[in-house]
Each structure stands twice: as C-alpha cells, then as structure tokens.
Coordinates of C-alpha atoms in Angstrom, one line a residue:
E1 CA -7.7 26.5 29.0
A2 CA -10.6 24.6 27.5
F3 CA -12.2 24.3 31.0
A4 CA -12.0 27.9 32.0
L5 CA -15.4 28.9 30.9
G6 CA -16.9 26.0 32.1
L7 CA -15.4 26.3 35.4
G8 CA -16.5 30.1 35.6
M9 CA -20.2 29.0 35.1
A10 CA -19.9 25.8 37.5
K11 CA -18.8 28.2 40.4
K12 CA -21.9 30.6 39.5
L13 CA -24.4 27.6 39.4
D14 CA -22.9 25.6 42.2
A15 CA -22.6 22.6 39.9
D16 CA -21.3 19.3 41.1
L17 CA -19.7 18.3 37.8
V18 CA -17.7 19.9 34.8
L19 CA -17.1 17.8 32.0
A20 CA -15.6 18.3 28.5
T21 CA -14.6 16.5 25.5
D22 CA -11.9 16.9 22.7
P23 CA -13.6 18.3 19.4
D24 CA -14.0 14.5 18.0
A25 CA -15.5 13.4 21.6
D26 CA -13.4 10.4 22.2
R27 CA -11.6 11.9 25.4
L28 CA -13.4 12.9 28.3
G29 CA -12.4 15.6 30.8
V30 CA -13.5 15.9 34.3
Y31 CA -13.8 18.3 37.3
V32 CA -15.6 17.2 40.2
K33 CA -16.5 19.4 43.2
D34 CA -15.2 18.7 46.6
S35 CA -18.1 19.7 48.9
K36 CA -15.8 20.2 51.8
S37 CA -13.6 22.7 50.4
G38 CA -15.8 23.9 47.7
E39 CA -12.9 23.7 45.2
Y40 CA -13.1 21.8 41.8
I41 CA -10.6 18.9 41.4
P42 CA -9.7 17.7 38.1
L43 CA -9.6 13.9 37.6
T44 CA -6.5 12.6 35.5
G45 CA -7.9 9.9 32.8
N46 CA -6.7 7.1 35.3
M47 CA -9.0 8.7 37.9
S48 CA -12.1 9.0 35.8
G49 CA -11.5 5.5 34.2
S50 CA -11.3 3.8 37.3
L51 CA -14.3 5.7 38.7
L52 CA -16.5 4.5 35.8
C53 CA -15.0 0.9 35.9
E54 CA -16.0 0.6 39.5
Y55 CA -19.2 2.1 39.0
V56 CA -20.2 -0.1 35.9
L57 CA -18.6 -3.2 37.5
S58 CA -20.6 -2.5 40.9
Q59 CA -23.6 -1.9 39.1
K60 CA -23.4 -5.1 37.1
A61 CA -22.4 -7.1 40.2
A62 CA -25.4 -5.9 42.1
K63 CA -27.7 -7.5 39.2
N64 CA -25.6 -10.6 39.2
A65 CA -24.6 -9.8 35.6
I66 CA -20.7 -10.3 35.7
P67 CA -20.2 -13.5 33.7
E68 CA -17.4 -15.9 34.9
D69 CA -15.2 -14.8 32.1
G70 CA -15.8 -11.1 32.3
E71 CA -12.7 -9.0 31.3
V72 CA -11.2 -5.5 31.9
V73 CA -9.0 -4.3 29.3
K74 CA -6.4 -1.8 29.7
S75 CA -3.4 -0.7 28.2
I76 CA 0.0 -1.3 29.7
V77 CA 0.6 2.4 30.6
T78 CA -2.8 2.6 32.6
T79 CA -3.3 2.8 36.2
N80 CA -2.9 -0.3 38.3
L81 CA -6.0 0.8 40.5
V82 CA -8.0 -0.9 37.8
D83 CA -6.2 -4.1 38.1
A84 CA -7.6 -4.2 41.8
V85 CA -11.0 -3.2 40.8
A86 CA -10.9 -6.0 38.2
D87 CA -9.8 -8.4 40.9
Y88 CA -12.4 -7.4 43.4
Y89 CA -15.3 -8.1 40.7
H90 CA -13.6 -11.5 39.8
C91 CA -13.1 -10.1 36.3
K92 CA -9.9 -11.2 34.3
L93 CA -7.4 -8.1 33.7
V94 CA -6.1 -7.9 30.0
E95 CA -3.3 -5.7 29.3
C96 CA -2.4 -4.6 25.8
L97 CA -0.3 -2.0 23.9
T98 CA -0.9 1.5 23.9
G99 CA -3.5 2.9 21.7
F100 CA -7.2 2.0 21.8
K101 CA -7.3 0.1 18.7
W102 CA -5.5 -2.9 20.7
I103 CA -8.5 -2.8 23.1
G104 CA -10.8 -3.1 20.2
K105 CA -9.0 -5.9 18.8
Q106 CA -9.4 -7.8 22.1
I107 CA -13.3 -7.3 21.9
L108 CA -12.9 -8.8 18.4
K109 CA -10.7 -11.7 19.7
E110 CA -13.4 -12.3 22.5
E111 CA -16.0 -12.7 19.6
Q112 CA -14.3 -14.5 17.3
T113 CA -13.2 -17.0 19.9
G114 CA -16.2 -16.9 22.1
K115 CA -13.6 -16.6 25.2
G116 CA -14.2 -14.0 27.3
H117 CA -16.8 -11.0 27.9
Y118 CA -15.7 -7.5 27.7
M119 CA -16.9 -5.7 30.7
F120 CA -15.1 -2.2 30.6
G121 CA -12.0 -1.1 28.7
L122 CA -9.5 2.1 29.4
E123 CA -6.2 4.0 28.7
E124 CA -4.8 6.6 30.8
S125 CA -5.1 9.4 27.9
Y126 CA -8.7 10.2 29.0
G127 CA -10.4 7.4 27.1
C128 CA -12.7 4.6 27.9
L129 CA -15.5 2.4 26.3
I130 CA -18.7 1.1 27.9
G131 CA -20.3 -1.7 25.8
T132 CA -18.8 -3.4 22.5
Y133 CA -20.7 -1.1 20.1
A134 CA -17.7 0.6 19.1
R135 CA -14.1 0.0 18.6
D136 CA -12.6 3.0 19.9
K137 CA -12.7 5.1 23.1
D138 CA -16.0 7.4 23.3
A139 CA -16.7 10.2 25.5
I140 CA -20.2 10.4 24.8
S141 CA -21.1 7.2 26.6
A142 CA -18.3 7.8 29.1
T143 CA -20.2 11.3 29.9
A144 CA -23.7 9.8 30.0
A145 CA -22.3 7.0 32.4
L146 CA -20.3 9.8 34.6
C147 CA -23.5 11.8 34.9
E148 CA -25.3 8.6 36.1
A149 CA -22.7 7.8 38.5
A150 CA -23.0 11.2 39.8
A151 CA -26.5 10.9 40.5
Y152 CA -26.2 7.5 41.8
Y153 CA -23.5 8.7 44.6
K154 CA -25.4 12.0 45.2
Q155 CA -28.6 9.6 46.4
K156 CA -26.2 8.5 48.8
G157 CA -25.2 11.8 50.1
M158 CA -21.9 11.6 48.2
T159 CA -20.1 13.8 45.4
L160 CA -17.9 12.0 42.8
W161 CA -14.9 13.3 44.8
D162 CA -16.3 11.3 48.0
A163 CA -16.7 8.2 45.6
M164 CA -13.0 8.7 44.4
I165 CA -11.8 8.7 48.0
A166 CA -14.0 5.8 48.7
M167 CA -12.3 3.8 46.1
Y168 CA -8.9 5.1 47.4
E169 CA -9.9 3.5 50.9
K170 CA -11.1 0.3 49.2
Y171 CA -8.1 -0.2 47.0
G172 CA -5.3 1.9 48.1
Y173 CA -3.9 5.4 46.9
Y174 CA -3.0 4.8 43.5
K175 CA -1.3 7.8 41.8
D176 CA 0.0 8.0 38.4
A177 CA 1.9 10.4 36.1
V178 CA 3.8 10.7 32.9
K179 CA 7.0 12.9 32.1
A180 CA 8.0 13.3 28.4
I181 CA 11.3 14.8 27.2
G182 CA 11.3 16.4 23.7
L183 CA 14.0 15.7 21.6
S184 CA 13.6 16.9 18.0
G185 CA 15.5 16.5 14.8
I186 CA 17.7 13.5 13.6
E187 CA 20.0 14.0 16.6
G188 CA 17.1 13.7 19.1
L189 CA 15.9 10.6 17.4
A190 CA 19.1 8.9 17.9
K191 CA 19.2 10.0 21.7
I192 CA 15.9 8.7 21.9
Q193 CA 17.2 5.1 20.7
S194 CA 20.3 5.4 22.8
I195 CA 18.3 5.9 26.1
M196 CA 15.8 3.0 25.0
E197 CA 19.1 0.7 24.3
T198 CA 21.0 1.9 27.3
L199 CA 18.1 0.9 29.4
R200 CA 17.0 -2.5 27.4
N201 CA 21.0 -3.5 27.9
N202 CA 21.4 -2.4 31.3
T203 CA 18.1 -3.0 33.4
P204 CA 18.0 -0.9 36.6
T205 CA 18.0 -2.9 39.7
E206 CA 16.3 -0.1 41.6
V207 CA 15.1 3.4 41.3
G208 CA 14.1 5.9 43.8
G209 CA 14.7 3.1 46.5
Y210 CA 12.2 0.6 44.9
K211 CA 13.8 -2.5 43.9
V212 CA 12.7 -3.8 40.3
T213 CA 11.0 -6.8 40.5
S214 CA 10.4 -7.5 37.0
A215 CA 11.6 -6.3 33.6
R216 CA 9.4 -6.4 30.4
D217 CA 10.7 -5.9 26.9
Y218 CA 8.2 -5.7 24.5
K219 CA 10.5 -5.5 21.8
L220 CA 12.0 -8.6 22.6
D221 CA 8.7 -10.1 23.9
T222 CA 10.3 -11.3 27.1
I223 CA 9.5 -10.6 31.1
K224 CA 12.4 -11.5 33.3
N225 CA 12.0 -11.9 37.0
M226 CA 14.6 -10.1 38.6
A227 CA 15.0 -12.6 41.6
T228 CA 15.0 -15.9 39.7
G229 CA 16.3 -14.7 36.4
E230 CA 13.1 -16.7 34.8
V231 CA 11.9 -15.3 31.5
K232 CA 8.7 -15.6 30.1
P233 CA 7.1 -14.2 26.7
T234 CA 5.0 -11.0 27.1
G235 CA 2.5 -12.5 24.8
L236 CA 2.1 -9.1 23.1
P237 CA 3.2 -7.7 19.4
S238 CA 6.5 -6.4 19.2
S239 CA 6.8 -2.7 20.4
N240 CA 9.8 -0.5 21.7
V241 CA 8.5 -0.2 25.0
L242 CA 10.1 -1.2 28.6
Y243 CA 8.1 -1.9 31.6
Y244 CA 9.6 -2.3 35.2
D245 CA 7.4 -3.8 37.9
L246 CA 8.9 -2.0 41.2
E247 CA 8.2 -3.3 45.2
D248 CA 5.1 -1.7 46.7
G249 CA 2.7 -1.6 43.7
A250 CA 4.9 1.0 42.1
W251 CA 6.1 0.6 38.3
I252 CA 7.8 2.6 35.5
C253 CA 7.1 2.3 31.7
V254 CA 9.1 3.8 29.1
R255 CA 8.3 4.4 25.5
P256 CA 9.0 6.6 22.4
S257 CA 5.9 8.7 21.4
G258 CA 4.3 7.6 18.4
T259 CA 3.2 10.9 17.4
E260 CA 5.8 13.4 18.5
P261 CA 9.5 13.5 18.7
K262 CA 9.4 12.8 22.5
I263 CA 10.5 9.7 24.8
K264 CA 7.5 9.1 27.7
F265 CA 8.1 8.1 31.1
Y266 CA 4.8 6.7 32.6
F267 CA 5.0 5.5 36.4
G268 CA 2.9 4.8 39.3
V269 CA 2.9 4.7 43.0
K270 CA 0.6 3.3 45.7
G271 CA 0.2 5.3 48.9
T272 CA -1.6 5.2 52.2
S273 CA -3.3 8.5 51.7
L274 CA -3.6 11.4 49.2
K275 CA -0.4 12.7 50.7
D276 CA 1.7 9.9 51.0
A277 CA 1.0 8.9 47.5
E278 CA 1.6 12.3 46.1
E279 CA 5.0 12.2 48.0
K280 CA 6.0 9.1 46.9
E281 CA 5.1 9.9 43.2
N282 CA 7.3 13.1 43.5
A283 CA 9.9 11.3 44.9
L284 CA 9.9 8.5 42.4
G285 CA 9.5 11.1 39.2
A286 CA 12.7 13.0 40.7
A287 CA 14.6 9.8 41.0
L288 CA 13.6 8.5 37.5
M289 CA 14.5 11.9 35.9
A290 CA 17.8 11.9 37.4
M291 CA 18.5 8.4 36.3
V292 CA 17.5 9.7 32.6
D293 CA 19.7 13.0 33.0
K294 CA 22.6 10.5 33.2
M295 CA 21.8 9.1 29.9
M296 CA 21.6 12.3 28.2

C-alpha cells in the first residue's frame, strides 16, 4: 500500500528506482526495475542491505580503504549473503542479537577498545547504517547511497536488478524468509514458551532434508557441533533464541517477537539460480511449518 502511488508514478516516468521510508526514516523499502521484463521488483531488507554492503565495500576496496581489521556487522537473523560479501573483501563478519542497538554497541566497543573498524552494518528488517555518525539504522544515508549505486551501475549499462543478479552469480543465490505465528493471550504466551522449550530440549537432527550441523542456544550460551558433540559459547548476551546451521548454506532461527504476541521463524537457503533458490526456500519453509504444527 505504501508503494502504490510511487509505483504508479514510476511507470508513467519509466523510473529505474522507487524508494520509500517509514515515518521515522530508519527503514528503507525498495523497488527496482528489471529492464528485460519492465516489471518493478521489490527488494527485501536482506537484498537491499546486501546490495549496499557490496557497493560500499567495492568502492572502498577500489581506493584501498579497507583496513586489516575491517568489520561488517549483522544481526543473527540476517542473510548469509552478507557473510560471503564480507569474506570476499577480507572483512571480519560480526554477528549480534536482533535489534540495531546491538550493532550500535559493536561500534562503541570498537571505539573503546581500539580493535576493529566498522565498515557496514545491517539487519534483515530493512535497516542499515553507513558510517558511524549514528547508532541506529538510517534510511536517509541508505537512500543516498542506493541512488549513488544506481547511478554507478547505470554508467556501466546495468540496473540495480542487474547488479543484484551479478551479486547472486558471484556469491550464490541466497534466499531468506520469515514466517510468524500469532499466539495471543496467556495461553498463547504459554504455547510460545512450550514450542521454544520443545525445540531447546529436542534439537532436530534434520529439517526438510537438510542435516543440522550445529545448534546455537543463545539463552544457554551454547553452540553444539552435532557431529562431534563439542560445545562452545556463543559469546553474545543471553536471549531466548535458537539457531540451527544446516547443510548447503541453509539455516533456521526461532525467536519470540519482542514487540508482538508472535513466535517468528527465520530461515534461508542457497540455490544455483533464482528458481532453484525459490523452490528450496518454499520446501524448507513448508517442512519447518509442518514440524511446528506437530508442537501446536
């Protein structure tokens, strides 16, 4: 609904890009034009954030301006595509809990300890921060940077959608999604806790044909290697969140919403094409929901 008027105008003007922020301008929503089909394609927060991360780091790398201790910071429910981007540009990938304040705290930690240089930070819920002048996601600088990126790629004869596809070809077709189940009232709260405890006490060995390779419990501060049984700490503050690393770059994360009576299921896959990634995402999502249905 927020994009309806903008998309209408974009089609009349044959615009390359349609941007919208929320009222307090910390989240950025994006539609980009596919020059081949003429359609406007929505970018998820994971997609636009990854695109900006690639652009920012590529421009810094061209000027040899990425320090040896450069860091890219993301929340634990954000796409693994960013991990691949950070690795390519020789930056350390730092994970933190959900909520941009934790990314802000990582910037502060770097400043206080003198270890690590913040290069880029993002979370899947349409938020990122370029630079260290703020400690929260900022859609204003993201808008400026995305427009700059669009102009840069246009000079190369590419749209932002072309740039997105080029990223997928470079790193793999990562696709991520989130499903939420609303459970209101005292009974709903109890059910949410019941689902969390069932998963906590009975770690799944596979989901949707993917073997679980490691299980993280951020409440108990443990990461368990499923093959060896080795356990190490997460290193993050205690939080009622469970995370499963799966084979082939897939993953699942489960957490109660911090603002609504919901339990959220985040998951991601890595495919060989857009179609393959979409099919894998749908299959994993269906398998995950079938597993949860048995707990309801």
